[in-house]
C-alpha atoms as an extended CHARMM CRD file, in Angstrom:
* protein
*
       299  EXT
         1         1  MET       CA             92.7000000000       65.9720000000      109.1500000000  PROA      1               0.0000000000
         2         2  ALA       CA             90.2110000000       63.1350000000      108.6160000000  PROA      2               0.0000000000
         3         3  SER       CA             87.6500000000       65.6560000000      107.3660000000  PROA      3               0.0000000000
         4         4  LEU       CA             90.2230000000       67.3150000000      105.0940000000  PROA      4               0.0000000000
         5         5  ASN       CA             91.2760000000       63.9520000000      103.6410000000  PROA      5               0.0000000000
         6         6  ASN       CA             87.6850000000       62.9190000000      102.9770000000  PROA      6               0.0000000000
         7         7  ILE       CA             86.9300000000       66.2010000000      101.2050000000  PROA      7               0.0000000000
         8         8  VAL       CA             90.1160000000       66.0140000000       99.1360000000  PROA      8               0.0000000000
         9         9  ASP       CA             89.3370000000       62.4270000000       98.0840000000  PROA      9               0.0000000000
        10        10  ARG       CA             85.8210000000       63.4310000000       97.0660000000  PROA      10              0.0000000000
        11        11  LEU       CA             87.0720000000       66.3940000000       95.0630000000  PROA      11              0.0000000000
        12        12  ALA       CA             89.7950000000       64.3510000000       93.3930000000  PROA      12              0.0000000000
        13        13  ALA       CA             87.1650000000       62.0950000000       91.8620000000  PROA      13              0.0000000000
        14        14  ARG       CA             85.7930000000       65.1720000000       90.0300000000  PROA      14              0.0000000000
        15        15  LEU       CA             88.8300000000       67.3870000000       89.5250000000  PROA      15              0.0000000000
        16        16  GLY       CA             91.6540000000       64.9170000000       89.0050000000  PROA      16              0.0000000000
        17        17  PRO       CA             94.1990000000       63.1720000000       91.2110000000  PROA      17              0.0000000000
        18        18  VAL       CA             95.9390000000       65.1580000000       93.9230000000  PROA      18              0.0000000000
        19        19  GLN       CA             99.5610000000       66.0180000000       93.2570000000  PROA      19              0.0000000000
        20        20  GLY       CA            101.4190000000       66.2340000000       96.5700000000  PROA      20              0.0000000000
        21        21  GLU       CA            100.0170000000       67.2460000000       99.9400000000  PROA      21              0.0000000000
        22        22  PRO       CA             97.6780000000       70.1830000000      100.7120000000  PROA      22              0.0000000000
        23        23  VAL       CA             99.7490000000       73.1460000000      101.9320000000  PROA      23              0.0000000000
        24        24  PRO       CA             98.1220000000       75.3280000000      104.6320000000  PROA      24              0.0000000000
        25        25  LEU       CA             97.8590000000       79.0150000000      103.7430000000  PROA      25              0.0000000000
        26        26  ASP       CA             98.3500000000       81.6740000000      106.3890000000  PROA      26              0.0000000000
        27        27  GLY       CA             96.1580000000       84.6970000000      106.9840000000  PROA      27              0.0000000000
        28        28  GLY       CA             92.6320000000       83.3560000000      107.3720000000  PROA      28              0.0000000000
        29        29  ILE       CA             90.8110000000       84.1620000000      110.6300000000  PROA      29              0.0000000000
        30        30  THR       CA             87.4830000000       82.5370000000      109.7990000000  PROA      30              0.0000000000
        31        31  ASN       CA             88.2730000000       79.4200000000      107.7350000000  PROA      31              0.0000000000
        32        32  ARG       CA             91.0910000000       76.9960000000      106.9350000000  PROA      32              0.0000000000
        33        33  ASN       CA             92.7290000000       77.4500000000      103.5260000000  PROA      33              0.0000000000
        34        34  PHE       CA             95.0640000000       75.2090000000      101.5620000000  PROA      34              0.0000000000
        35        35  ARG       CA             96.9530000000       75.3170000000       98.3130000000  PROA      35              0.0000000000
        36        36  ILE       CA             96.4370000000       72.0510000000       96.4780000000  PROA      36              0.0000000000
        37        37  ARG       CA             96.9270000000       70.6510000000       92.9810000000  PROA      37              0.0000000000
        38        38  PHE       CA             94.1760000000       68.5980000000       91.3600000000  PROA      38              0.0000000000
        39        39  GLY       CA             95.3410000000       67.0420000000       88.1160000000  PROA      39              0.0000000000
        40        40  GLU       CA             97.1820000000       69.7770000000       86.2280000000  PROA      40              0.0000000000
        41        41  ARG       CA             95.5150000000       72.6850000000       88.0230000000  PROA      41              0.0000000000
        42        42  ASP       CA             96.7510000000       74.6160000000       91.0610000000  PROA      42              0.0000000000
        43        43  CYS       CA             93.8690000000       75.4550000000       93.3860000000  PROA      43              0.0000000000
        44        44  VAL       CA             92.9270000000       77.0270000000       96.6880000000  PROA      44              0.0000000000
        45        45  LEU       CA             90.7550000000       74.8070000000       98.8900000000  PROA      45              0.0000000000
        46        46  ARG       CA             88.7620000000       76.5930000000      101.5950000000  PROA      46              0.0000000000
        47        47  LEU       CA             87.1000000000       74.7520000000      104.4680000000  PROA      47              0.0000000000
        48        48  PRO       CA             84.5640000000       76.8240000000      106.4490000000  PROA      48              0.0000000000
        49        49  GLY       CA             85.0890000000       77.4330000000      110.1450000000  PROA      49              0.0000000000
        50        50  ARG       CA             82.5850000000       76.3230000000      112.7590000000  PROA      50              0.0000000000
        51        51  ASP       CA             79.1940000000       78.0810000000      112.9350000000  PROA      51              0.0000000000
        52        52  THR       CA             80.1260000000       80.6780000000      110.3200000000  PROA      52              0.0000000000
        53        53  ASP       CA             76.4380000000       81.1030000000      109.4920000000  PROA      53              0.0000000000
        54        54  LEU       CA             76.1720000000       82.9310000000      112.8190000000  PROA      54              0.0000000000
        55        55  LEU       CA             78.5210000000       85.5860000000      111.4360000000  PROA      55              0.0000000000
        56        56  GLY       CA             76.0800000000       86.5100000000      108.6840000000  PROA      56              0.0000000000
        57        57  ILE       CA             77.7140000000       84.2710000000      106.0740000000  PROA      57              0.0000000000
        58        58  ASP       CA             75.4880000000       82.6600000000      103.4630000000  PROA      58              0.0000000000
        59        59  ARG       CA             77.3660000000       80.0170000000      101.4810000000  PROA      59              0.0000000000
        60        60  ALA       CA             74.8810000000       80.0430000000       98.6040000000  PROA      60              0.0000000000
        61        61  ALA       CA             75.3420000000       83.8030000000       98.2420000000  PROA      61              0.0000000000
        62        62  GLU       CA             79.0990000000       83.3550000000       98.3920000000  PROA      62              0.0000000000
        63        63  ARG       CA             79.0640000000       80.8400000000       95.5510000000  PROA      63              0.0000000000
        64        64  VAL       CA             76.8670000000       83.0280000000       93.3450000000  PROA      64              0.0000000000
        65        65  ALA       CA             78.9350000000       86.1360000000       94.0890000000  PROA      65              0.0000000000
        66        66  THR       CA             82.2430000000       84.3690000000       93.4460000000  PROA      66              0.0000000000
        67        67  GLU       CA             81.0080000000       82.9970000000       90.1470000000  PROA      67              0.0000000000
        68        68  ARG       CA             79.7330000000       86.3990000000       88.9680000000  PROA      68              0.0000000000
        69        69  ALA       CA             82.8930000000       88.1890000000       90.1330000000  PROA      69              0.0000000000
        70        70  ALA       CA             85.0110000000       85.6710000000       88.2310000000  PROA      70              0.0000000000
        71        71  ALA       CA             82.9030000000       86.2320000000       85.1070000000  PROA      71              0.0000000000
        72        72  LEU       CA             83.5250000000       89.9760000000       85.4910000000  PROA      72              0.0000000000
        73        73  GLY       CA             87.2700000000       89.3440000000       85.6700000000  PROA      73              0.0000000000
        74        74  ILE       CA             87.6010000000       90.6130000000       89.2400000000  PROA      74              0.0000000000
        75        75  ALA       CA             88.0130000000       87.2830000000       91.0780000000  PROA      75              0.0000000000
        76        76  PRO       CA             89.7660000000       83.9440000000       90.4980000000  PROA      76              0.0000000000
        77        77  PRO       CA             87.6950000000       81.3200000000       88.6610000000  PROA      77              0.0000000000
        78        78  LEU       CA             85.4070000000       79.1840000000       90.7950000000  PROA      78              0.0000000000
        79        79  ILE       CA             86.0970000000       75.4840000000       90.2270000000  PROA      79              0.0000000000
        80        80  ALA       CA             83.8670000000       73.6960000000       92.7370000000  PROA      80              0.0000000000
        81        81  ALA       CA             81.7660000000       74.5450000000       95.7740000000  PROA      81              0.0000000000
        82        82  ASP       CA             79.3230000000       72.9300000000       98.1750000000  PROA      82              0.0000000000
        83        83  ASP       CA             78.4080000000       73.2630000000      101.8380000000  PROA      83              0.0000000000
        84        84  GLU       CA             81.6990000000       71.6820000000      102.9440000000  PROA      84              0.0000000000
        85        85  CYS       CA             84.2400000000       73.4690000000      100.7940000000  PROA      85              0.0000000000
        86        86  MET       CA             85.0670000000       75.8630000000       98.0080000000  PROA      86              0.0000000000
        87        87  VAL       CA             87.7540000000       75.4590000000       95.3540000000  PROA      87              0.0000000000
        88        88  THR       CA             89.0630000000       78.3610000000       93.2910000000  PROA      88              0.0000000000
        89        89  GLU       CA             91.9510000000       78.5940000000       90.8830000000  PROA      89              0.0000000000
        90        90  TRP       CA             95.3220000000       79.5070000000       92.3800000000  PROA      90              0.0000000000
        91        91  LEU       CA             96.6370000000       82.5820000000       90.6150000000  PROA      91              0.0000000000
        92        92  PRO       CA            100.2420000000       83.4910000000       91.4750000000  PROA      92              0.0000000000
        93        93  GLY       CA            100.3640000000       86.9510000000       92.9990000000  PROA      93              0.0000000000
        94        94  ALA       CA            100.0860000000       88.7850000000       96.2920000000  PROA      94              0.0000000000
        95        95  PRO       CA             97.9980000000       91.3860000000       98.1250000000  PROA      95              0.0000000000
        96        96  ILE       CA             98.4200000000       94.8370000000       96.6230000000  PROA      96              0.0000000000
        97        97  ASP       CA            100.9340000000       96.8010000000       98.6610000000  PROA      97              0.0000000000
        98        98  GLY       CA             99.2120000000       99.3300000000      100.9070000000  PROA      98              0.0000000000
        99        99  ASP       CA            101.2110000000      102.2990000000       99.6680000000  PROA      99              0.0000000000
       100       100  ARG       CA            100.4680000000      101.3600000000       96.0780000000  PROA      100             0.0000000000
       101       101  LEU       CA             96.7510000000      100.8820000000       96.7800000000  PROA      101             0.0000000000
       102       102  ARG       CA             96.5060000000      104.2290000000       98.5550000000  PROA      102             0.0000000000
       103       103  ALA       CA             98.3680000000      105.9700000000       95.7370000000  PROA      103             0.0000000000
       104       104  ASP       CA             96.1070000000      104.4540000000       93.0760000000  PROA      104             0.0000000000
       105       105  PRO       CA             92.9200000000      102.7390000000       94.3060000000  PROA      105             0.0000000000
       106       106  SER       CA             91.3040000000      102.9840000000       90.8780000000  PROA      106             0.0000000000
       107       107  THR       CA             91.4620000000       99.3050000000       89.9410000000  PROA      107             0.0000000000
       108       108  ALA       CA             89.8560000000       98.2830000000       93.2340000000  PROA      108             0.0000000000
       109       109  ALA       CA             87.2180000000      101.0060000000       92.8340000000  PROA      109             0.0000000000
       110       110  HSD       CA             86.4720000000       99.8880000000       89.2760000000  PROA      110             0.0000000000
       111       111  ALA       CA             86.1650000000       96.2540000000       90.4130000000  PROA      111             0.0000000000
       112       112  LEU       CA             83.6580000000       97.2450000000       93.0860000000  PROA      112             0.0000000000
       113       113  ARG       CA             81.6960000000       99.4020000000       90.6580000000  PROA      113             0.0000000000
       114       114  ALA       CA             81.4850000000       96.5540000000       88.1520000000  PROA      114             0.0000000000
       115       115  PHE       CA             80.1110000000       94.2170000000       90.8110000000  PROA      115             0.0000000000
       116       116  HSD       CA             77.7160000000       96.7790000000       92.2620000000  PROA      116             0.0000000000
       117       117  ARG       CA             76.2840000000       97.4910000000       88.8200000000  PROA      117             0.0000000000
       118       118  SER       CA             76.2140000000       93.8740000000       87.6240000000  PROA      118             0.0000000000
       119       119  GLY       CA             72.4900000000       93.4570000000       88.2990000000  PROA      119             0.0000000000
       120       120  LEU       CA             73.1550000000       90.3700000000       90.4130000000  PROA      120             0.0000000000
       121       121  GLU       CA             70.5120000000       89.5390000000       93.0170000000  PROA      121             0.0000000000
       122       122  LEU       CA             71.9640000000       87.7610000000       96.0340000000  PROA      122             0.0000000000
       123       123  PRO       CA             69.7390000000       85.7490000000       98.3930000000  PROA      123             0.0000000000
       124       124  VAL       CA             70.8250000000       87.5730000000      101.5550000000  PROA      124             0.0000000000
       125       125  ARG       CA             70.9630000000       91.1560000000      102.8050000000  PROA      125             0.0000000000
       126       126  PHE       CA             74.1020000000       92.5770000000      104.4450000000  PROA      126             0.0000000000
       127       127  TRP       CA             73.2710000000       95.5660000000      106.6160000000  PROA      127             0.0000000000
       128       128  ILE       CA             75.3140000000       96.4410000000      109.6850000000  PROA      128             0.0000000000
       129       129  PRO       CA             72.4800000000       97.6200000000      111.9980000000  PROA      129             0.0000000000
       130       130  ASP       CA             70.8340000000       94.2140000000      111.5610000000  PROA      130             0.0000000000
       131       131  LEU       CA             74.1460000000       92.4170000000      111.9820000000  PROA      131             0.0000000000
       132       132  LEU       CA             74.9200000000       94.1890000000      115.2660000000  PROA      132             0.0000000000
       133       133  THR       CA             71.5100000000       93.1730000000      116.6220000000  PROA      133             0.0000000000
       134       134  ASP       CA             72.0360000000       89.5640000000      115.5390000000  PROA      134             0.0000000000
       135       135  TYR       CA             75.5280000000       89.4200000000      117.0490000000  PROA      135             0.0000000000
       136       136  ALA       CA             74.2840000000       90.8020000000      120.3830000000  PROA      136             0.0000000000
       137       137  ARG       CA             71.5420000000       88.1640000000      120.4880000000  PROA      137             0.0000000000
       138       138  ILE       CA             74.0030000000       85.3370000000      119.7370000000  PROA      138             0.0000000000
       139       139  ILE       CA             76.3930000000       86.4740000000      122.4750000000  PROA      139             0.0000000000
       140       140  ALA       CA             73.5270000000       86.7070000000      124.9980000000  PROA      140             0.0000000000
       141       141  GLU       CA             72.2660000000       83.2260000000      124.0520000000  PROA      141             0.0000000000
       142       142  ARG       CA             75.7470000000       81.8370000000      124.7050000000  PROA      142             0.0000000000
       143       143  GLY       CA             75.9980000000       83.4810000000      128.1040000000  PROA      143             0.0000000000
       144       144  GLY       CA             78.5030000000       86.0970000000      127.0350000000  PROA      144             0.0000000000
       145       145  ALA       CA             78.6530000000       89.7740000000      127.9130000000  PROA      145             0.0000000000
       146       146  LEU       CA             78.8780000000       92.6840000000      125.5190000000  PROA      146             0.0000000000
       147       147  PRO       CA             81.7000000000       95.1680000000      126.0530000000  PROA      147             0.0000000000
       148       148  GLY       CA             80.6640000000       98.6490000000      127.0550000000  PROA      148             0.0000000000
       149       149  GLU       CA             81.5530000000      100.0400000000      123.6530000000  PROA      149             0.0000000000
       150       150  TYR       CA             79.0120000000       97.8040000000      121.9250000000  PROA      150             0.0000000000
       151       151  HSD       CA             75.8820000000       99.7760000000      122.7770000000  PROA      151             0.0000000000
       152       152  ARG       CA             77.5480000000      103.1030000000      121.9470000000  PROA      152             0.0000000000
       153       153  THR       CA             78.5380000000      101.5800000000      118.6330000000  PROA      153             0.0000000000
       154       154  GLN       CA             74.9760000000      100.4780000000      117.9050000000  PROA      154             0.0000000000
       155       155  GLU       CA             73.7100000000      103.9970000000      118.5990000000  PROA      155             0.0000000000
       156       156  LEU       CA             76.2560000000      105.5480000000      116.2330000000  PROA      156             0.0000000000
       157       157  VAL       CA             75.5270000000      103.0120000000      113.4790000000  PROA      157             0.0000000000
       158       158  ALA       CA             71.7890000000      103.6630000000      113.8370000000  PROA      158             0.0000000000
       159       159  ARG       CA             72.4040000000      107.3840000000      113.3160000000  PROA      159             0.0000000000
       160       160  VAL       CA             74.4520000000      106.7070000000      110.1820000000  PROA      160             0.0000000000
       161       161  ALA       CA             71.7420000000      104.3520000000      108.8830000000  PROA      161             0.0000000000
       162       162  ASP       CA             69.1970000000      107.1400000000      109.2540000000  PROA      162             0.0000000000
       163       163  VAL       CA             71.3940000000      109.3810000000      107.1030000000  PROA      163             0.0000000000
       164       164  LEU       CA             72.4400000000      106.6710000000      104.6110000000  PROA      164             0.0000000000
       165       165  PRO       CA             69.5260000000      104.2080000000      104.5360000000  PROA      165             0.0000000000
       166       166  LEU       CA             69.6400000000      100.9530000000      102.6060000000  PROA      166             0.0000000000
       167       167  THR       CA             66.9710000000      101.9680000000      100.1060000000  PROA      167             0.0000000000
       168       168  GLU       CA             68.5610000000      100.6220000000       96.9100000000  PROA      168             0.0000000000
       169       169  PRO       CA             70.7260000000       97.6260000000       97.8730000000  PROA      169             0.0000000000
       170       170  VAL       CA             73.3010000000       96.3560000000       95.3960000000  PROA      170             0.0000000000
       171       171  PRO       CA             75.4880000000       93.2430000000       95.4580000000  PROA      171             0.0000000000
       172       172  CYS       CA             78.4910000000       93.9840000000       97.6630000000  PROA      172             0.0000000000
       173       173  HSD       CA             81.6920000000       92.2490000000       98.7920000000  PROA      173             0.0000000000
       174       174  ASN       CA             81.6550000000       93.5660000000      102.4010000000  PROA      174             0.0000000000
       175       175  ASP       CA             85.0520000000       92.2270000000      103.5350000000  PROA      175             0.0000000000
       176       176  LEU       CA             87.7930000000       94.2880000000      101.9050000000  PROA      176             0.0000000000
       177       177  LEU       CA             90.6660000000       93.5650000000      104.2450000000  PROA      177             0.0000000000
       178       178  PRO       CA             94.1770000000       94.1120000000      102.8200000000  PROA      178             0.0000000000
       179       179  GLY       CA             94.6300000000       90.4020000000      102.1490000000  PROA      179             0.0000000000
       180       180  ASN       CA             91.4870000000       90.2810000000      100.0160000000  PROA      180             0.0000000000
       181       181  VAL       CA             92.6540000000       92.7950000000       97.3870000000  PROA      181             0.0000000000
       182       182  LEU       CA             95.2100000000       91.0540000000       95.1790000000  PROA      182             0.0000000000
       183       183  ALA       CA             97.3080000000       91.6170000000       92.0880000000  PROA      183             0.0000000000
       184       184  THR       CA             98.4040000000       88.6260000000       90.0160000000  PROA      184             0.0000000000
       185       185  ASP       CA            101.8420000000       88.1570000000       88.5180000000  PROA      185             0.0000000000
       186       186  ALA       CA            100.2130000000       87.8140000000       85.1000000000  PROA      186             0.0000000000
       187       187  ASP       CA             98.3040000000       91.1140000000       85.3390000000  PROA      187             0.0000000000
       188       188  PRO       CA             99.7420000000       93.2360000000       88.1630000000  PROA      188             0.0000000000
       189       189  GLY       CA             97.8180000000       96.3330000000       87.0990000000  PROA      189             0.0000000000
       190       190  ARG       CA             94.4050000000       94.8000000000       87.8140000000  PROA      190             0.0000000000
       191       191  ALA       CA             92.8570000000       94.2700000000       91.2540000000  PROA      191             0.0000000000
       192       192  LEU       CA             91.2890000000       90.9050000000       92.0470000000  PROA      192             0.0000000000
       193       193  LEU       CA             88.9320000000       90.6110000000       95.0090000000  PROA      193             0.0000000000
       194       194  VAL       CA             88.8830000000       87.3250000000       96.9080000000  PROA      194             0.0000000000
       195       195  ASP       CA             86.9600000000       85.8610000000       99.8650000000  PROA      195             0.0000000000
       196       196  TRP       CA             83.3500000000       86.6470000000       98.9620000000  PROA      196             0.0000000000
       197       197  GLU       CA             81.8040000000       84.8830000000      101.9650000000  PROA      197             0.0000000000
       198       198  TYR       CA             80.1770000000       88.0480000000      103.3280000000  PROA      198             0.0000000000
       199       199  ALA       CA             78.6850000000       88.9610000000       99.9540000000  PROA      199             0.0000000000
       200       200  GLY       CA             75.1360000000       90.2200000000      100.1390000000  PROA      200             0.0000000000
       201       201  MET       CA             72.7820000000       92.9470000000       99.0310000000  PROA      201             0.0000000000
       202       202  GLY       CA             74.1040000000       96.0210000000      100.7650000000  PROA      202             0.0000000000
       203       203  HSD       CA             75.1460000000       99.6410000000      100.5620000000  PROA      203             0.0000000000
       204       204  PRO       CA             77.7820000000      100.5840000000       97.9650000000  PROA      204             0.0000000000
       205       205  TYR       CA             79.2830000000      103.1490000000      100.3310000000  PROA      205             0.0000000000
       206       206  PHE       CA             79.9070000000      100.3730000000      102.8530000000  PROA      206             0.0000000000
       207       207  ASP       CA             82.2310000000       98.6420000000      100.3800000000  PROA      207             0.0000000000
       208       208  LEU       CA             84.0280000000      101.9280000000       99.7050000000  PROA      208             0.0000000000
       209       209  GLY       CA             84.3080000000      102.7420000000      103.3990000000  PROA      209             0.0000000000
       210       210  ASN       CA             85.3840000000       99.1920000000      104.2110000000  PROA      210             0.0000000000
       211       211  LEU       CA             88.1230000000       99.3830000000      101.5770000000  PROA      211             0.0000000000
       212       212  ALA       CA             89.2520000000      102.8180000000      102.7550000000  PROA      212             0.0000000000
       213       213  VAL       CA             89.4640000000      102.2320000000      106.4910000000  PROA      213             0.0000000000
       214       214  ASN       CA             90.8860000000       98.7030000000      106.3410000000  PROA      214             0.0000000000
       215       215  ASN       CA             93.6380000000       99.8790000000      104.0010000000  PROA      215             0.0000000000
       216       216  GLU       CA             94.3460000000      103.0840000000      105.9490000000  PROA      216             0.0000000000
       217       217  PHE       CA             93.3580000000      105.5900000000      103.2800000000  PROA      217             0.0000000000
       218       218  ASP       CA             94.1630000000      109.1610000000      104.2280000000  PROA      218             0.0000000000
       219       219  GLU       CA             91.9000000000      111.9450000000      102.9640000000  PROA      219             0.0000000000
       220       220  ALA       CA             93.7830000000      112.2410000000       99.6890000000  PROA      220             0.0000000000
       221       221  ALA       CA             93.3820000000      108.4940000000       99.0430000000  PROA      221             0.0000000000
       222       222  GLN       CA             89.7030000000      108.7580000000       99.9880000000  PROA      222             0.0000000000
       223       223  ASP       CA             89.2700000000      111.4170000000       97.3240000000  PROA      223             0.0000000000
       224       224  ARG       CA             91.0570000000      109.2270000000       94.8000000000  PROA      224             0.0000000000
       225       225  VAL       CA             88.8230000000      106.2180000000       95.4360000000  PROA      225             0.0000000000
       226       226  LEU       CA             85.6760000000      108.3660000000       95.1880000000  PROA      226             0.0000000000
       227       227  GLU       CA             86.8360000000      109.9430000000       91.9440000000  PROA      227             0.0000000000
       228       228  ALA       CA             87.6800000000      106.5510000000       90.4480000000  PROA      228             0.0000000000
       229       229  TYR       CA             84.3900000000      104.9710000000       91.5350000000  PROA      229             0.0000000000
       230       230  PHE       CA             82.1050000000      107.8070000000       90.4180000000  PROA      230             0.0000000000
       231       231  ASP       CA             84.2900000000      108.9590000000       87.5170000000  PROA      231             0.0000000000
       232       232  ALA       CA             83.9190000000      112.5280000000       88.7730000000  PROA      232             0.0000000000
       233       233  PRO       CA             85.6830000000      114.8400000000       91.2360000000  PROA      233             0.0000000000
       234       234  PRO       CA             84.5640000000      114.0760000000       94.8060000000  PROA      234             0.0000000000
       235       235  MET       CA             81.7760000000      116.2240000000       96.2160000000  PROA      235             0.0000000000
       236       236  ALA       CA             81.3190000000      117.1400000000       99.8720000000  PROA      236             0.0000000000
       237       237  GLY       CA             78.3030000000      114.8400000000      100.2300000000  PROA      237             0.0000000000
       238       238  ARG       CA             80.2060000000      111.8320000000       98.9220000000  PROA      238             0.0000000000
       239       239  ARG       CA             83.2040000000      112.5980000000      101.1160000000  PROA      239             0.0000000000
       240       240  ALA       CA             80.9140000000      112.7250000000      104.1430000000  PROA      240             0.0000000000
       241       241  ALA       CA             79.1640000000      109.4720000000      103.2290000000  PROA      241             0.0000000000
       242       242  LEU       CA             82.5130000000      107.7240000000      102.8460000000  PROA      242             0.0000000000
       243       243  ARG       CA             83.7400000000      108.9390000000      106.2400000000  PROA      243             0.0000000000
       244       244  LEU       CA             80.5450000000      107.7700000000      107.9220000000  PROA      244             0.0000000000
       245       245  MET       CA             80.7510000000      104.3290000000      106.3380000000  PROA      245             0.0000000000
       246       246  MET       CA             84.3710000000      104.0610000000      107.4280000000  PROA      246             0.0000000000
       247       247  LEU       CA             83.0200000000      104.3250000000      110.9720000000  PROA      247             0.0000000000
       248       248  VAL       CA             80.3730000000      101.6940000000      110.2370000000  PROA      248             0.0000000000
       249       249  SER       CA             83.0560000000       99.3910000000      108.8550000000  PROA      249             0.0000000000
       250       250  ASP       CA             85.0010000000       99.5070000000      112.1150000000  PROA      250             0.0000000000
       251       251  ALA       CA             81.7560000000       98.9010000000      113.9960000000  PROA      251             0.0000000000
       252       252  SER       CA             81.2500000000       95.7710000000      111.9150000000  PROA      252             0.0000000000
       253       253  GLU       CA             84.8080000000       94.5130000000      112.4690000000  PROA      253             0.0000000000
       254       254  ALA       CA             84.7090000000       95.1780000000      116.2160000000  PROA      254             0.0000000000
       255       255  ALA       CA             81.3720000000       93.3910000000      116.6670000000  PROA      255             0.0000000000
       256       256  TRP       CA             82.6350000000       90.5310000000      114.5190000000  PROA      256             0.0000000000
       257       257  GLY       CA             85.5950000000       90.1320000000      116.8590000000  PROA      257             0.0000000000
       258       258  VAL       CA             83.2730000000       89.9940000000      119.8510000000  PROA      258             0.0000000000
       259       259  VAL       CA             81.0490000000       87.2630000000      118.4130000000  PROA      259             0.0000000000
       260       260  GLN       CA             83.9970000000       85.2890000000      117.0180000000  PROA      260             0.0000000000
       261       261  GLY       CA             85.4040000000       85.1610000000      120.5200000000  PROA      261             0.0000000000
       262       262  SER       CA             82.2820000000       83.2010000000      121.4740000000  PROA      262             0.0000000000
       263       263  ILE       CA             82.0770000000       80.7780000000      118.5570000000  PROA      263             0.0000000000
       264       264  SER       CA             85.4230000000       80.2940000000      116.7960000000  PROA      264             0.0000000000
       265       265  GLU       CA             87.7910000000       77.3640000000      117.2880000000  PROA      265             0.0000000000
       266       266  LEU       CA             90.7070000000       79.1570000000      115.6240000000  PROA      266             0.0000000000
       267       267  ASP       CA             93.7760000000       80.1230000000      117.6510000000  PROA      267             0.0000000000
       268       268  PHE       CA             93.4140000000       83.8940000000      117.3340000000  PROA      268             0.0000000000
       269       269  ASP       CA             93.0450000000       86.7710000000      119.7900000000  PROA      269             0.0000000000
       270       270  PHE       CA             89.5730000000       87.9340000000      118.7690000000  PROA      270             0.0000000000
       271       271  ALA       CA             89.2080000000       90.0720000000      121.9150000000  PROA      271             0.0000000000
       272       272  ASP       CA             92.2280000000       92.1320000000      120.9070000000  PROA      272             0.0000000000
       273       273  TYR       CA             90.9220000000       92.3620000000      117.3420000000  PROA      273             0.0000000000
       274       274  ALA       CA             87.6390000000       93.7590000000      118.6510000000  PROA      274             0.0000000000
       275       275  HSD       CA             89.4380000000       96.1610000000      120.9870000000  PROA      275             0.0000000000
       276       276  GLN       CA             91.5740000000       97.5680000000      118.1710000000  PROA      276             0.0000000000
       277       277  HSD       CA             88.5470000000       98.2660000000      115.9910000000  PROA      277             0.0000000000
       278       278  PHE       CA             86.4940000000       99.7360000000      118.8240000000  PROA      278             0.0000000000
       279       279  ALA       CA             89.4410000000      102.0010000000      119.6440000000  PROA      279             0.0000000000
       280       280  ARG       CA             89.8500000000      103.1990000000      116.0630000000  PROA      280             0.0000000000
       281       281  LEU       CA             86.1120000000      103.6920000000      115.7390000000  PROA      281             0.0000000000
       282       282  GLU       CA             85.9100000000      105.8310000000      118.8700000000  PROA      282             0.0000000000
       283       283  ARG       CA             88.9960000000      107.8010000000      117.8380000000  PROA      283             0.0000000000
       284       284  ASN       CA             87.5950000000      108.5820000000      114.3950000000  PROA      284             0.0000000000
       285       285  ALA       CA             84.0720000000      109.2110000000      115.7160000000  PROA      285             0.0000000000
       286       286  SER       CA             85.5200000000      111.9020000000      117.9810000000  PROA      286             0.0000000000
       287       287  ASP       CA             86.4300000000      113.9610000000      114.8960000000  PROA      287             0.0000000000
       288       288  PRO       CA             84.8240000000      117.3980000000      115.3620000000  PROA      288             0.0000000000
       289       289  ARG       CA             83.4600000000      117.1390000000      111.8150000000  PROA      289             0.0000000000
       290       290  LEU       CA             81.1630000000      114.2120000000      112.6640000000  PROA      290             0.0000000000
       291       291  GLU       CA             77.9900000000      116.2730000000      112.8720000000  PROA      291             0.0000000000
       292       292  GLU       CA             78.9370000000      118.0570000000      109.6560000000  PROA      292             0.0000000000
       293       293  TRP       CA             79.2670000000      114.6640000000      107.9370000000  PROA      293             0.0000000000
       294       294  MET       CA             75.8690000000      113.6340000000      109.2770000000  PROA      294             0.0000000000
       295       295  ARG       CA             74.2990000000      116.7210000000      107.7440000000  PROA      295             0.0000000000
       296       296  ALA       CA             76.2000000000      116.6260000000      104.4540000000  PROA      296             0.0000000000
       297       297  ALA       CA             76.2490000000      112.9210000000      103.5370000000  PROA      297             0.0000000000
       298       298  THR       CA             74.7400000000      112.0630000000      100.1840000000  PROA      298             0.0000000000
       299       299  PRO       CA             72.9890000000      108.6530000000      100.0300000000  PROA      299             0.0000000000
């Protein structure tokens, strides 16, 4: 609380006096988030968790990505940011309902396409094979042990990377959990993407696969997101690439849970989080069409 109070006092000198007390927001499993009012403006104040740089987070990249996304109209306005905190505008709204997002993922797909094609150059690369290697090293340095699934996961991700190499990286969001895809009360037909802390130069199919698997897209919804993103009926190669990156997304989430269990101070069952994603990954990777996807995927 002393740290929170010091940060709030410092921000108030720039943004205006605080009205009321900061209100904790639920849902975050990396950082602490608060709703707070500076002067006449409702804001969200985000305080980073401990050692989040070990997760592959680059705060400079996050600030640049948030600012560009806001300029594109696909994220809340950025008000202030430094190494200790980030402040964005509070926009009344809520995460887009899963059924609604699956039925019509076009606004989320269009938001991703706008960011991918924005020409932004971020100062960090986000590539899951590298991230899995880094996470394994961090866990070993801290005396931890990798679960048995980890090495199998690395082997599968390496195979996908051979098929879908990161040859033309674009700016990506990389963390499209259900709570990060919002609709505002003022414009409920438009998707806003929040929490850009994993932003980096990555693979556009990773964002699409991350969105699809984290929001439980069935094959019909997968076709809809591909058609909206590419503005064309989905082809077999694109379907295959999406399915492979859905596997890579679960690999990323599972490994993240493993390393968070070693470094985070938050009261959250990271081991169970990792287990759930490893289990879904192995279930989906057992699909008899896996080798067909490997052959058919279009980079």
